[in-house]
Tab-separated table of C-alpha atoms in Angstrom:
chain	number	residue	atom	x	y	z
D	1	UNK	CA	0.000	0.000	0.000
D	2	UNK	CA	1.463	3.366	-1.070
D	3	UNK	CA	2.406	5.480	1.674
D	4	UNK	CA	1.907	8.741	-0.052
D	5	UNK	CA	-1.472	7.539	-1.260
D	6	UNK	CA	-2.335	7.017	2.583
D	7	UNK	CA	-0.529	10.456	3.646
D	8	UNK	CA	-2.666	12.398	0.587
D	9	UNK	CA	-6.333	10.784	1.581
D	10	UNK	CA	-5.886	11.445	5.257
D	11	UNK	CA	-5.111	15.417	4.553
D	12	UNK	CA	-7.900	14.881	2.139
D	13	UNK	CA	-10.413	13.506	5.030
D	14	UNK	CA	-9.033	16.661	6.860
D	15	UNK	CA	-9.085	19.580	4.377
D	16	UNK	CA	-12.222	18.535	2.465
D	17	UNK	CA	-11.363	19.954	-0.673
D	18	UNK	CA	-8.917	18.729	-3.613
D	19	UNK	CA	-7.263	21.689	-4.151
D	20	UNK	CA	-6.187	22.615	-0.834
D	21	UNK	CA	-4.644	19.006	-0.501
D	22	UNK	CA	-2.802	19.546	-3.792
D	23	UNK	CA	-1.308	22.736	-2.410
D	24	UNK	CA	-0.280	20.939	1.001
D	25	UNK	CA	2.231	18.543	-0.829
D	26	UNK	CA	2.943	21.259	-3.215
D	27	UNK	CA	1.527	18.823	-6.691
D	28	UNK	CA	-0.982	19.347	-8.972
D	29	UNK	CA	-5.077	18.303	-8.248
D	30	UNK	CA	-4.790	15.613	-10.898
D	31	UNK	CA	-1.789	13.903	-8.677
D	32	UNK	CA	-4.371	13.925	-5.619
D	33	UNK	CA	-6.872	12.458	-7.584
D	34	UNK	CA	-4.759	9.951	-9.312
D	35	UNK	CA	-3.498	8.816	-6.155
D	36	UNK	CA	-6.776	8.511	-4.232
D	37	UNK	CA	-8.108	6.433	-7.391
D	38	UNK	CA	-5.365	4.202	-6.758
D	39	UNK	CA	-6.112	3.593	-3.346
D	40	UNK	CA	-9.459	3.188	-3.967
D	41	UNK	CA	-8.876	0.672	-6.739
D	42	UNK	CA	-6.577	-1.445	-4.200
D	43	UNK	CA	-8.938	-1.147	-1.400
D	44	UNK	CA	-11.703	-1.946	-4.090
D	45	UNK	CA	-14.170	0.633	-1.798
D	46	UNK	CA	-15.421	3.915	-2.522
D	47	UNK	CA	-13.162	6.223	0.042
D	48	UNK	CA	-14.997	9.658	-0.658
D	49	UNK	CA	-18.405	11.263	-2.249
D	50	UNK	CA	-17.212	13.629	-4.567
D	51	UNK	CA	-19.527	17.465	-4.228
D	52	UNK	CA	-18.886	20.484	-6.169
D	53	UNK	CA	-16.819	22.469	-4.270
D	54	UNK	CA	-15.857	19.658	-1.295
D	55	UNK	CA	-15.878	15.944	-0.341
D	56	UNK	CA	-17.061	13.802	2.308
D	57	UNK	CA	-15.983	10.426	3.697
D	58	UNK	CA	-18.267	7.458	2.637
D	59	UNK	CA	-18.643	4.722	5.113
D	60	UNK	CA	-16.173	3.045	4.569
D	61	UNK	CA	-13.797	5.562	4.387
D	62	UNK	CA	-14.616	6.611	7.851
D	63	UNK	CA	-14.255	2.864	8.945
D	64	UNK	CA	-10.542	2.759	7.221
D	65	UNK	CA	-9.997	6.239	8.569
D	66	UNK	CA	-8.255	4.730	11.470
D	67	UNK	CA	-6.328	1.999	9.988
D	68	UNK	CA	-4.690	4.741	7.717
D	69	UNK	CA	-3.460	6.928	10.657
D	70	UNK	CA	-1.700	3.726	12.017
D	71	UNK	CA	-0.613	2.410	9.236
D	72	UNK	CA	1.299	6.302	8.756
D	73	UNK	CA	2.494	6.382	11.895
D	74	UNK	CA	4.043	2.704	12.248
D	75	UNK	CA	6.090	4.004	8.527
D	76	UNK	CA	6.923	6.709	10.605
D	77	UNK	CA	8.201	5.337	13.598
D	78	UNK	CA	10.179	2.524	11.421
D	79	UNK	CA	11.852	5.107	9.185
D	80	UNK	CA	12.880	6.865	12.914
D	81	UNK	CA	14.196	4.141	14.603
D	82	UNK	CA	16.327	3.203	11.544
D	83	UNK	CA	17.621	6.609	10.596
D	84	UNK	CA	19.035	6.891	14.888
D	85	UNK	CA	19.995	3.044	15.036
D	86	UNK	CA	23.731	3.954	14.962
D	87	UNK	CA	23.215	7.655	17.026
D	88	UNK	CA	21.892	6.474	19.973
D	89	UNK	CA	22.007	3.378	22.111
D	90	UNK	CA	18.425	2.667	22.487
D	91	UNK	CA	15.497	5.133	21.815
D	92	UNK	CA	12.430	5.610	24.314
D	93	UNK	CA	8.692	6.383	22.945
D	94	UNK	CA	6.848	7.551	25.800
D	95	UNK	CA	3.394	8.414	25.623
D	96	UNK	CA	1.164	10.409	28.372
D	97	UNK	CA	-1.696	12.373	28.575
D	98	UNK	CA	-1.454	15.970	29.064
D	99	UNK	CA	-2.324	16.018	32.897
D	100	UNK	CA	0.179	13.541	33.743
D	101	UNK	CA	2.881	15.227	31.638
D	102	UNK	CA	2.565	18.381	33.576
D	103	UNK	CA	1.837	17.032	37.280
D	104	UNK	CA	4.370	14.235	37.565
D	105	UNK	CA	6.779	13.622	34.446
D	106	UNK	CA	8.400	17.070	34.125
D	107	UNK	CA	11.180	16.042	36.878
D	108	UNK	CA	11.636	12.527	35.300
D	109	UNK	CA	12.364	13.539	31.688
D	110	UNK	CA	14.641	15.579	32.767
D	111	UNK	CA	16.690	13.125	35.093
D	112	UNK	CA	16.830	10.916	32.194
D	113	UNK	CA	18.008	13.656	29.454
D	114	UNK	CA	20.999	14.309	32.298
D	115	UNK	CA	21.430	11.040	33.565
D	116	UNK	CA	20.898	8.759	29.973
D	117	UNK	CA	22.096	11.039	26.864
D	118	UNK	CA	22.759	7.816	24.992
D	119	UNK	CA	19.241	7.950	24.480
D	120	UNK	CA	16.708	9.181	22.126
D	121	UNK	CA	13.676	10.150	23.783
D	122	UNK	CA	10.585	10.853	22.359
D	123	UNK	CA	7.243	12.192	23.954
D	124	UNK	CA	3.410	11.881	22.485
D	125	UNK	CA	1.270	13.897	24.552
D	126	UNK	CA	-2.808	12.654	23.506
D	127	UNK	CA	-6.010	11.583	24.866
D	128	UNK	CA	-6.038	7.841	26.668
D	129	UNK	CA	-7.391	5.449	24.017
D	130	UNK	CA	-5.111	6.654	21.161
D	131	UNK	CA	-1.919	5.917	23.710
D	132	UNK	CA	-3.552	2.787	24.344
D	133	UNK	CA	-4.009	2.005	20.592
D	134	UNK	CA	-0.393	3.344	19.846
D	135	UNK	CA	1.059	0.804	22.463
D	136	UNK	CA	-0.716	-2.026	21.200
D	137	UNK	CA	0.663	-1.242	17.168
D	138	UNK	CA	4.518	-1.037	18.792
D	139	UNK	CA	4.214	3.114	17.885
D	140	UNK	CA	4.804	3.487	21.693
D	141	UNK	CA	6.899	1.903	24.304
D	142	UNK	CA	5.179	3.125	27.589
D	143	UNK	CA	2.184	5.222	28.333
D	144	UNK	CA	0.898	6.609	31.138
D	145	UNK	CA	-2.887	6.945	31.246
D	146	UNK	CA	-6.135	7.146	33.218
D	147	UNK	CA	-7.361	4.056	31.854
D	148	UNK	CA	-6.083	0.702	33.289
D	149	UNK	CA	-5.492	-2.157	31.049
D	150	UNK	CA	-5.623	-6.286	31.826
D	151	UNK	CA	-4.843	-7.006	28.600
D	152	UNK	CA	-2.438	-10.160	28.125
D	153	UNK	CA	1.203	-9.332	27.658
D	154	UNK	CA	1.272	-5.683	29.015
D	155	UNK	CA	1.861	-4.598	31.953
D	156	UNK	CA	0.325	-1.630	34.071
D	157	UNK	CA	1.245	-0.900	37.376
D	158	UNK	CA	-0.583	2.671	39.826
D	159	UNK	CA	1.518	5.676	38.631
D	160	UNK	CA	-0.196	8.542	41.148
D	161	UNK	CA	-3.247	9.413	42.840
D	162	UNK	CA	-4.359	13.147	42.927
D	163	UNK	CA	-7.722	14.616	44.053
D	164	UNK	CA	-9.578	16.859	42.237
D	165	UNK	CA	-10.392	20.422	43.455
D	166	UNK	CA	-12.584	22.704	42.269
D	167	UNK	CA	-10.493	26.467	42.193
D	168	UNK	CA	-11.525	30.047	41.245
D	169	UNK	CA	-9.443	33.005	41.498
D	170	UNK	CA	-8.247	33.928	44.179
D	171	UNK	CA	-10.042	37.510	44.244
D	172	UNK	CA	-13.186	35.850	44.493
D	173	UNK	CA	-14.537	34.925	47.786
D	174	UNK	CA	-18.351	34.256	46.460
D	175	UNK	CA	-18.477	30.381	47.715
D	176	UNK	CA	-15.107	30.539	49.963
D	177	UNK	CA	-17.174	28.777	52.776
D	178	UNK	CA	-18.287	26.516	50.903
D	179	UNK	CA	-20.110	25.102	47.436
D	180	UNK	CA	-23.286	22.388	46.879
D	181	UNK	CA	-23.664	20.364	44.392
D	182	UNK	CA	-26.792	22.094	42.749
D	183	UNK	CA	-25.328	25.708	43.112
D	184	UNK	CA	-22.623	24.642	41.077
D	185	UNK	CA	-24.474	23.355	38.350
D	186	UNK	CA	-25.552	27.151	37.835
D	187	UNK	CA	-21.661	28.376	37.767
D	188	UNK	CA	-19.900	29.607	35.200
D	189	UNK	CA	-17.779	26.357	34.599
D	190	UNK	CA	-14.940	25.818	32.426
D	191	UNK	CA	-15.045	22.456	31.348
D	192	UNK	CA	-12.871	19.587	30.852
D	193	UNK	CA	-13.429	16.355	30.858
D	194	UNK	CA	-10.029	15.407	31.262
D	195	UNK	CA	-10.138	11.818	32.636
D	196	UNK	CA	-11.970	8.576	32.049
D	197	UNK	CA	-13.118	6.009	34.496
D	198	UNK	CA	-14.016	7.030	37.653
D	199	UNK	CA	-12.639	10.803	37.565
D	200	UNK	CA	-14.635	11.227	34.216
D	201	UNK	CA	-17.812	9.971	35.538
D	202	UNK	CA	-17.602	12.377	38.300
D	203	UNK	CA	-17.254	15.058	35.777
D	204	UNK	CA	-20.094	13.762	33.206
D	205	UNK	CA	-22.598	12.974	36.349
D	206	UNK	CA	-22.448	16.628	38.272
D	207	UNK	CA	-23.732	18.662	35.166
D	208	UNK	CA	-27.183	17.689	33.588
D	209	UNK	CA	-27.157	15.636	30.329
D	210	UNK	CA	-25.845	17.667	27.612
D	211	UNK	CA	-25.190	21.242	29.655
D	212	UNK	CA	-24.096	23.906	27.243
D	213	UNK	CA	-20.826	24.835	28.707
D	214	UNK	CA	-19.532	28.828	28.601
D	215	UNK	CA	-16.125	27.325	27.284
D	216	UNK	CA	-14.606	23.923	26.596
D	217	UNK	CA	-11.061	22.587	26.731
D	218	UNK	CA	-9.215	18.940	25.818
D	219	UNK	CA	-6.661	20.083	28.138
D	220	UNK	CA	-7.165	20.935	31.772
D	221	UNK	CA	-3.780	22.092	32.240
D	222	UNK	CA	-4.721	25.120	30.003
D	223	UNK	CA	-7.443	26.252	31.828
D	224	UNK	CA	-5.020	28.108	34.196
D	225	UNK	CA	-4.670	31.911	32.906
D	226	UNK	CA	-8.803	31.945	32.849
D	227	UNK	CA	-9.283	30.948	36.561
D	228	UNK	CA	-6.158	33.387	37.356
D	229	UNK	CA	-7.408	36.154	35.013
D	230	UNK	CA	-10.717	35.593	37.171
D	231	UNK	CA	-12.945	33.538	34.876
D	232	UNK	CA	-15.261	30.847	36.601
D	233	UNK	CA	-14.452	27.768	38.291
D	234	UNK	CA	-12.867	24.333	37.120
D	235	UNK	CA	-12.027	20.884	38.605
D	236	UNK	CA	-8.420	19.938	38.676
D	237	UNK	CA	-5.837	17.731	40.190
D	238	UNK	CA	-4.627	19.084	43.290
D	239	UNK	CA	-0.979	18.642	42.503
D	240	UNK	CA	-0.680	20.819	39.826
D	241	UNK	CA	-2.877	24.098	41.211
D	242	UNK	CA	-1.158	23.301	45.250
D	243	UNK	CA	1.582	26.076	44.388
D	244	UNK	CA	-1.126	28.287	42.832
D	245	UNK	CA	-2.643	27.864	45.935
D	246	UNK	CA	-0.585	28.883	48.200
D	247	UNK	CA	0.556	31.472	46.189
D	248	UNK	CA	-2.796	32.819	46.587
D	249	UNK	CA	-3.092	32.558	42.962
D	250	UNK	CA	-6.274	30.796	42.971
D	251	UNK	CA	-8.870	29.577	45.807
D	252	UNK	CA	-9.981	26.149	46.358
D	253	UNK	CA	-13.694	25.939	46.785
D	254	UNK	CA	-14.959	23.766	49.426
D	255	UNK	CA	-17.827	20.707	48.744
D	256	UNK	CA	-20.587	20.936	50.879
D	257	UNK	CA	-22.865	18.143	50.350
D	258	UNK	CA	-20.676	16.051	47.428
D	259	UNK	CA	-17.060	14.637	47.687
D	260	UNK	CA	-14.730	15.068	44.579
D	261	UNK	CA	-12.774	11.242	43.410
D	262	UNK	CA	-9.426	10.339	43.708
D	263	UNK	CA	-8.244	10.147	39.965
D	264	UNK	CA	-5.453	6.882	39.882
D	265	UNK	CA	-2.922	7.377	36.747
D	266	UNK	CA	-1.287	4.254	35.189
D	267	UNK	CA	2.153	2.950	33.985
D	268	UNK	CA	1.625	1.052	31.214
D	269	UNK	CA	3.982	-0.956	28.339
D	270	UNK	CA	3.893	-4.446	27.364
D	271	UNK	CA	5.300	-7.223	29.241
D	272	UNK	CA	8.993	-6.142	30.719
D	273	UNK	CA	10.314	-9.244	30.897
D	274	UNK	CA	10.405	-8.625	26.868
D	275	UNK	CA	11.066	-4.981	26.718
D	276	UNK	CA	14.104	-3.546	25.825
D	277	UNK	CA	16.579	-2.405	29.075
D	278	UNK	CA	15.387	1.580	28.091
D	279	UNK	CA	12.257	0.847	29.677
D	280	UNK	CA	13.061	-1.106	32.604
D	281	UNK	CA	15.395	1.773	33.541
D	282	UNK	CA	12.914	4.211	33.089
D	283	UNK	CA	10.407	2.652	34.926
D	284	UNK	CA	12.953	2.463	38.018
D	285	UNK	CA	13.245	5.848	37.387
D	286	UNK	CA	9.792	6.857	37.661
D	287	UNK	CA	9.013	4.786	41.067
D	288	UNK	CA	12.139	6.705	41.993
D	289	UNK	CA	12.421	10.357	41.085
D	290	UNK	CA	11.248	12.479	44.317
């Protein structure tokens, strides 16, 4: 299966339109439309539904949608690994989702850049399932996640625990005493659901089925200047806003009559006892960076 095919109908799924694909690789329209035919004669499927001035995915090119983004990114990793095999020792793909990254990992990554420069280290920062998905194809050697796995040959081990706690700026001293449940369904709540499992259900279940949110972010981390710049009131993990807190940065809200979860965040790769020795070192170095 050509590679450039794949590359040219997944901008084309993106961008919608012929001509703006064409001028992403720089070619002529005809080339984009030669090469799509081509996939679509191996695949023998349909891929798009050609309008006047746009196209859409048919079915089944939203069902091979997926399969094309891993199939890119497995030629990408292999043409990596090969073009540093005689640069570095080993090389490290770590995956993590944003939360994690920024409340626990900072420190480690850069004990191992001091400690390990023989190594080529590599960071994906995305939502749960697509680490998950990215460790299963060999794209990834260790994730850390919200969502546990029991999946034969991989192993996942408790990373942290944090607690949630809901923050506002610190100028505002509305609900300092004290918050319930159905008061803050009325708030002016930036919203992200940033975890799944427990943690997410907590965050799904407090607000009524489909509440229109006044803003919406994919990472909680980012939802920082608002709350400072005195904008609403968010959930998130105590470790990260503690210094903002005592900086008097922002105010933790207290919970009257509900009790915020303990999000658990997981260490994931497959089985060690088959893993190369970059990943056994850097998961004693995780269970062992203060």
């Amino acid at each position: 299966m050509n590679i450039e095919n794949l590359k040219t109908f997944l901008t084309l799924s993106e961008l919608k339109n012929f001509t703006q694909t064409a001028d992403q690789y720089y070619i002529v329209q005809s080339t984009v439309t030669n090469r799509i035919m081509e996939l679509e004669k191996e695949l023998g499927k349909k891929l798009f539904i050609r309008q006047k001035k746009s196209v859409e995915l048919t079915e089944e090119g939203r069902r091979f949608l997926p399969y094309a983004k891993r199939i890119v990114e497995l030629e990408h990793t292999a043409v990596m690994e090969l073009g540093m095999l005689h640069s570095f020792a080993e090389h490290l793909r770590i995956g993590t989702v944003n939360t994690v990254y920024d409340c626990h990992l900072t420190k480690c990554m850069s004990r191992i850049l001091r400690e390990c420069p023989d190594i080529s280290v590599k960071v994906i920062i995305d939502h749960s399932n697509k680490l998950i998905r990215m460790l299963q194809d060999g794209t990834l050697d260790v994730i850390f996640t919200f969502v546990p796995t029991e999946r034969t040959g991989f192993t996942c081990i408790p990373f942290q625990t944090d607690e949630l706690v809901l923050v506002t700026s610190w100028n505002n001293t509305e609900y300092e005493k004290g918050i319930t449940r159905d008061i803050l369904q009325n708030l002016y709540y930036l919203y992200c659901d940033f975890v799944l499992g427990e943690g997410g259900n907590f965050m799904r279940d407090i607000f009524p089925k489909k509440n229109p949110f006044p803003f919406e972010i994919d990472k909680s981390t980012k939802l920082l200047p608002y709350l400072m710049d005195g904008i609403g009131y968010s959930f998130l993990p105590r470790s990260f806003v503690g210094k903002y807190l005592e900086d008097q940065r922002l105010r933790e809200i207290p919970l009257l009559d509900f009790a915020a979860p303990v999000i658990q965040s997981y260490f994931i790769t497959k089985d060690l006892k088959t893993q190369k020795k970059a990943v056994a070192d850097f998961k004693n170095m995780i269970y062992t960076t203060g």
